Amino acid sequence: MTTRRDPFTDVERLIEQITRQLETATGSVSGEEFGDESEYAPVDLVEYDDEFVATVDLPGFERSDISVSVTDHMLRIAAEREEATEEHGEDERVLRRERRHESVHRSLSLPDEVDKDGVTARMNNGVLTVTLPRLEAESSREIEVE
């Protein structure tokens, strides 16, 4: 039996690839302005029979720094942390400061609608895992003709 490929899946993948390349080349991430300090967060999106699972590396971010939102066909992940500021005594001086304000924004198209109420997000050792159950397709029902 031959399985038909969905041509829109290929188009969506191509658009995602072009978007990533443009974001990398211009420093623009998900529609953010040029020069924004947003970083690109690599995402793995895996499709299972009953759910999608997105895995994002967010090292250095706390749970409270992360925002996850879902619409019918879109997953949005944002994370933001403030610049590390530490008080130093008079006899101390900072030789190097590389920890700074950082923000990450990603938007992913989902091939099917998801059950927004069933979505879960877990952060473990700097890795965010978002589980998105598929919305159960409405089953057909037999209508009795009167």
PDB file of C-alpha atoms in Angstrom:
ATOM      1  CA  MET A   1       0.000   0.000   0.000  1.00  0.00           C
ATOM      2  CA  THR A   2       1.410   3.375  -0.985  1.00  0.00           C
ATOM      3  CA  THR A   3       1.398   6.166   1.578  1.00  0.00           C
ATOM      4  CA  ARG A   4       0.654   9.642   0.240  1.00  0.00           C
ATOM      5  CA  ARG A   5       2.969  12.393   1.328  1.00  0.00           C
ATOM      6  CA  ASP A   6       1.497  15.655   2.469  1.00  0.00           C
ATOM      7  CA  PRO A   7       3.042  18.309   0.171  1.00  0.00           C
ATOM      8  CA  PHE A   8       2.454  20.999   2.792  1.00  0.00           C
ATOM      9  CA  THR A   9       4.799  19.240   5.214  1.00  0.00           C
ATOM     10  CA  ASP A  10       7.679  19.729   2.782  1.00  0.00           C
ATOM     11  CA  VAL A  11       6.752  23.389   2.292  1.00  0.00           C
ATOM     12  CA  GLU A  12       6.557  23.978   6.071  1.00  0.00           C
ATOM     13  CA  ARG A  13       9.977  22.370   6.549  1.00  0.00           C
ATOM     14  CA  LEU A  14      11.438  24.535   3.796  1.00  0.00           C
ATOM     15  CA  ILE A  15       9.965  27.698   5.335  1.00  0.00           C
ATOM     16  CA  GLU A  16      11.332  26.715   8.763  1.00  0.00           C
ATOM     17  CA  GLN A  17      14.794  26.101   7.258  1.00  0.00           C
ATOM     18  CA  ILE A  18      14.800  29.434   5.405  1.00  0.00           C
ATOM     19  CA  THR A  19      13.612  31.236   8.551  1.00  0.00           C
ATOM     20  CA  ARG A  20      16.427  29.676  10.605  1.00  0.00           C
ATOM     21  CA  GLN A  21      19.012  30.685   8.007  1.00  0.00           C
ATOM     22  CA  LEU A  22      17.696  34.250   7.867  1.00  0.00           C
ATOM     23  CA  GLU A  23      17.606  34.483  11.668  1.00  0.00           C
ATOM     24  CA  THR A  24      21.191  33.278  11.891  1.00  0.00           C
ATOM     25  CA  ALA A  25      22.401  35.615   9.130  1.00  0.00           C
ATOM     26  CA  THR A  26      20.638  38.762  10.359  1.00  0.00           C
ATOM     27  CA  GLY A  27      20.527  38.256  14.098  1.00  0.00           C
ATOM     28  CA  SER A  28      16.758  38.506  13.850  1.00  0.00           C
ATOM     29  CA  VAL A  29      14.843  35.844  15.745  1.00  0.00           C
ATOM     30  CA  SER A  30      11.134  35.189  15.224  1.00  0.00           C
ATOM     31  CA  GLY A  31      10.401  38.683  13.982  1.00  0.00           C
ATOM     32  CA  GLU A  32      12.519  40.514  16.549  1.00  0.00           C
ATOM     33  CA  GLU A  33      14.282  43.711  15.490  1.00  0.00           C
ATOM     34  CA  PHE A  34      17.842  43.745  14.187  1.00  0.00           C
ATOM     35  CA  GLY A  35      20.405  44.060  16.940  1.00  0.00           C
ATOM     36  CA  ASP A  36      18.196  42.383  19.516  1.00  0.00           C
ATOM     37  CA  GLU A  37      20.127  40.274  21.977  1.00  0.00           C
ATOM     38  CA  SER A  38      17.887  37.277  21.355  1.00  0.00           C
ATOM     39  CA  GLU A  39      19.600  33.992  20.828  1.00  0.00           C
ATOM     40  CA  TYR A  40      18.578  31.098  18.652  1.00  0.00           C
ATOM     41  CA  ALA A  41      17.520  28.069  20.707  1.00  0.00           C
ATOM     42  CA  PRO A  42      17.769  24.769  18.831  1.00  0.00           C
ATOM     43  CA  VAL A  43      14.615  22.671  19.159  1.00  0.00           C
ATOM     44  CA  ASP A  44      13.929  19.002  18.513  1.00  0.00           C
ATOM     45  CA  LEU A  45      10.283  18.328  17.645  1.00  0.00           C
ATOM     46  CA  VAL A  46       9.287  14.659  17.581  1.00  0.00           C
ATOM     47  CA  GLU A  47       5.925  13.366  16.395  1.00  0.00           C
ATOM     48  CA  TYR A  48       4.322  10.321  18.010  1.00  0.00           C
ATOM     49  CA  ASP A  49       0.944   8.719  17.294  1.00  0.00           C
ATOM     50  CA  ASP A  50      -0.805  10.616  20.102  1.00  0.00           C
ATOM     51  CA  GLU A  51       1.462  13.581  20.846  1.00  0.00           C
ATOM     52  CA  PHE A  52       4.315  15.877  19.854  1.00  0.00           C
ATOM     53  CA  VAL A  53       7.337  16.368  22.105  1.00  0.00           C
ATOM     54  CA  ALA A  54       9.533  19.470  21.815  1.00  0.00           C
ATOM     55  CA  THR A  55      12.929  19.484  23.523  1.00  0.00           C
ATOM     56  CA  VAL A  56      14.865  22.740  23.922  1.00  0.00           C
ATOM     57  CA  ASP A  57      18.271  23.318  25.503  1.00  0.00           C
ATOM     58  CA  LEU A  58      18.022  26.356  27.806  1.00  0.00           C
ATOM     59  CA  PRO A  59      21.170  26.215  29.955  1.00  0.00           C
ATOM     60  CA  GLY A  60      21.373  28.842  32.660  1.00  0.00           C
ATOM     61  CA  PHE A  61      17.652  29.622  32.667  1.00  0.00           C
ATOM     62  CA  GLU A  62      15.423  28.987  35.673  1.00  0.00           C
ATOM     63  CA  ARG A  63      11.835  27.742  35.444  1.00  0.00           C
ATOM     64  CA  SER A  64      10.607  31.228  36.321  1.00  0.00           C
ATOM     65  CA  ASP A  65      12.514  32.679  33.320  1.00  0.00           C
ATOM     66  CA  ILE A  66      10.586  30.572  30.798  1.00  0.00           C
ATOM     67  CA  SER A  67       7.242  31.171  29.093  1.00  0.00           C
ATOM     68  CA  VAL A  68       5.469  28.539  26.980  1.00  0.00           C
ATOM     69  CA  SER A  69       2.271  29.216  25.034  1.00  0.00           C
ATOM     70  CA  VAL A  70       0.267  27.183  22.545  1.00  0.00           C
ATOM     71  CA  THR A  71      -2.334  28.034  19.924  1.00  0.00           C
ATOM     72  CA  ASP A  72      -4.004  25.566  17.580  1.00  0.00           C
ATOM     73  CA  HIS A  73      -0.992  25.053  15.316  1.00  0.00           C
ATOM     74  CA  MET A  74       1.800  27.029  17.008  1.00  0.00           C
ATOM     75  CA  LEU A  75       4.140  26.475  19.962  1.00  0.00           C
ATOM     76  CA  ARG A  76       5.900  29.561  21.326  1.00  0.00           C
ATOM     77  CA  ILE A  77       8.791  29.356  23.768  1.00  0.00           C
ATOM     78  CA  ALA A  78      10.444  32.397  25.313  1.00  0.00           C
ATOM     79  CA  ALA A  79      13.088  32.649  28.009  1.00  0.00           C
ATOM     80  CA  GLU A  80      14.678  35.741  29.480  1.00  0.00           C
ATOM     81  CA  ARG A  81      17.161  36.300  32.253  1.00  0.00           C
ATOM     82  CA  GLU A  82      18.639  39.476  33.590  1.00  0.00           C
ATOM     83  CA  GLU A  83      22.308  40.354  33.673  1.00  0.00           C
ATOM     84  CA  ALA A  84      24.145  38.835  36.602  1.00  0.00           C
ATOM     85  CA  THR A  85      24.891  41.573  39.101  1.00  0.00           C
ATOM     86  CA  GLU A  86      26.861  40.848  42.194  1.00  0.00           C
ATOM     87  CA  GLU A  87      28.055  43.225  44.836  1.00  0.00           C
ATOM     88  CA  HIS A  88      31.814  43.409  45.218  1.00  0.00           C
ATOM     89  CA  GLY A  89      33.751  44.837  48.104  1.00  0.00           C
ATOM     90  CA  GLU A  90      36.172  47.743  47.820  1.00  0.00           C
ATOM     91  CA  ASP A  91      39.119  45.372  47.654  1.00  0.00           C
ATOM     92  CA  GLU A  92      37.597  43.420  44.731  1.00  0.00           C
ATOM     93  CA  ARG A  93      37.390  44.345  41.088  1.00  0.00           C
ATOM     94  CA  VAL A  94      35.727  42.595  38.182  1.00  0.00           C
ATOM     95  CA  LEU A  95      38.276  41.486  35.599  1.00  0.00           C
ATOM     96  CA  ARG A  96      35.794  40.049  33.149  1.00  0.00           C
ATOM     97  CA  ARG A  97      31.990  40.111  32.881  1.00  0.00           C
ATOM     98  CA  GLU A  98      30.507  37.880  30.200  1.00  0.00           C
ATOM     99  CA  ARG A  99      27.247  36.854  31.852  1.00  0.00           C
ATOM    100  CA  ARG A 100      24.691  39.264  30.494  1.00  0.00           C
ATOM    101  CA  HIS A 101      21.013  39.779  29.846  1.00  0.00           C
ATOM    102  CA  GLU A 102      19.870  37.028  27.533  1.00  0.00           C
ATOM    103  CA  SER A 103      16.618  36.193  25.816  1.00  0.00           C
ATOM    104  CA  VAL A 104      15.541  33.321  23.606  1.00  0.00           C
ATOM    105  CA  HIS A 105      12.399  33.175  21.471  1.00  0.00           C
ATOM    106  CA  ARG A 106      11.187  30.315  19.273  1.00  0.00           C
ATOM    107  CA  SER A 107       7.939  29.698  17.435  1.00  0.00           C
ATOM    108  CA  LEU A 108       7.232  26.300  15.914  1.00  0.00           C
ATOM    109  CA  SER A 109       4.456  25.328  13.533  1.00  0.00           C
ATOM    110  CA  LEU A 110       2.678  22.151  14.566  1.00  0.00           C
ATOM    111  CA  PRO A 111       1.297  19.895  11.826  1.00  0.00           C
ATOM    112  CA  ASP A 112      -1.917  19.151  13.761  1.00  0.00           C
ATOM    113  CA  GLU A 113      -4.036  20.807  16.420  1.00  0.00           C
ATOM    114  CA  VAL A 114      -3.130  19.969  19.996  1.00  0.00           C
ATOM    115  CA  ASP A 115      -5.119  19.631  23.206  1.00  0.00           C
ATOM    116  CA  LYS A 116      -4.095  22.943  24.781  1.00  0.00           C
ATOM    117  CA  ASP A 117      -5.386  21.886  28.208  1.00  0.00           C
ATOM    118  CA  GLY A 118      -3.212  18.758  28.156  1.00  0.00           C
ATOM    119  CA  VAL A 119       0.109  20.436  27.318  1.00  0.00           C
ATOM    120  CA  THR A 120       2.844  19.983  29.937  1.00  0.00           C
ATOM    121  CA  ALA A 121       6.297  21.551  30.251  1.00  0.00           C
ATOM    122  CA  ARG A 122       9.149  20.270  32.402  1.00  0.00           C
ATOM    123  CA  MET A 123      12.585  21.761  32.996  1.00  0.00           C
ATOM    124  CA  ASN A 124      15.376  19.407  34.049  1.00  0.00           C
ATOM    125  CA  ASN A 125      19.095  20.263  34.091  1.00  0.00           C
ATOM    126  CA  GLY A 126      18.705  23.093  31.579  1.00  0.00           C
ATOM    127  CA  VAL A 127      16.567  21.076  29.158  1.00  0.00           C
ATOM    128  CA  LEU A 128      12.929  22.066  28.588  1.00  0.00           C
ATOM    129  CA  THR A 129      10.595  19.282  27.436  1.00  0.00           C
ATOM    130  CA  VAL A 130       7.135  20.271  26.213  1.00  0.00           C
ATOM    131  CA  THR A 131       4.611  17.478  25.627  1.00  0.00           C
ATOM    132  CA  LEU A 132       1.683  18.393  23.376  1.00  0.00           C
ATOM    133  CA  PRO A 133      -1.099  15.788  23.118  1.00  0.00           C
ATOM    134  CA  ARG A 134      -2.835  15.680  19.765  1.00  0.00           C
ATOM    135  CA  LEU A 135      -6.420  16.859  19.712  1.00  0.00           C
ATOM    136  CA  GLU A 136      -8.527  13.784  19.176  1.00  0.00           C
ATOM    137  CA  ALA A 137     -10.172  13.874  15.800  1.00  0.00           C
ATOM    138  CA  GLU A 138     -13.905  14.011  15.959  1.00  0.00           C
ATOM    139  CA  SER A 139     -15.182  10.566  15.267  1.00  0.00           C
ATOM    140  CA  SER A 140     -18.026  10.204  12.872  1.00  0.00           C
ATOM    141  CA  ARG A 141     -21.349   9.090  14.178  1.00  0.00           C
ATOM    142  CA  GLU A 142     -24.179   7.402  12.436  1.00  0.00           C
ATOM    143  CA  ILE A 143     -27.255   9.580  11.972  1.00  0.00           C
ATOM    144  CA  GLU A 144     -30.540   7.765  11.925  1.00  0.00           C
ATOM    145  CA  VAL A 145     -32.798   8.837   9.105  1.00  0.00           C
ATOM    146  CA  GLU A 146     -36.348   9.390  10.273  1.00  0.00           C
TER     147      GLU A 146
END
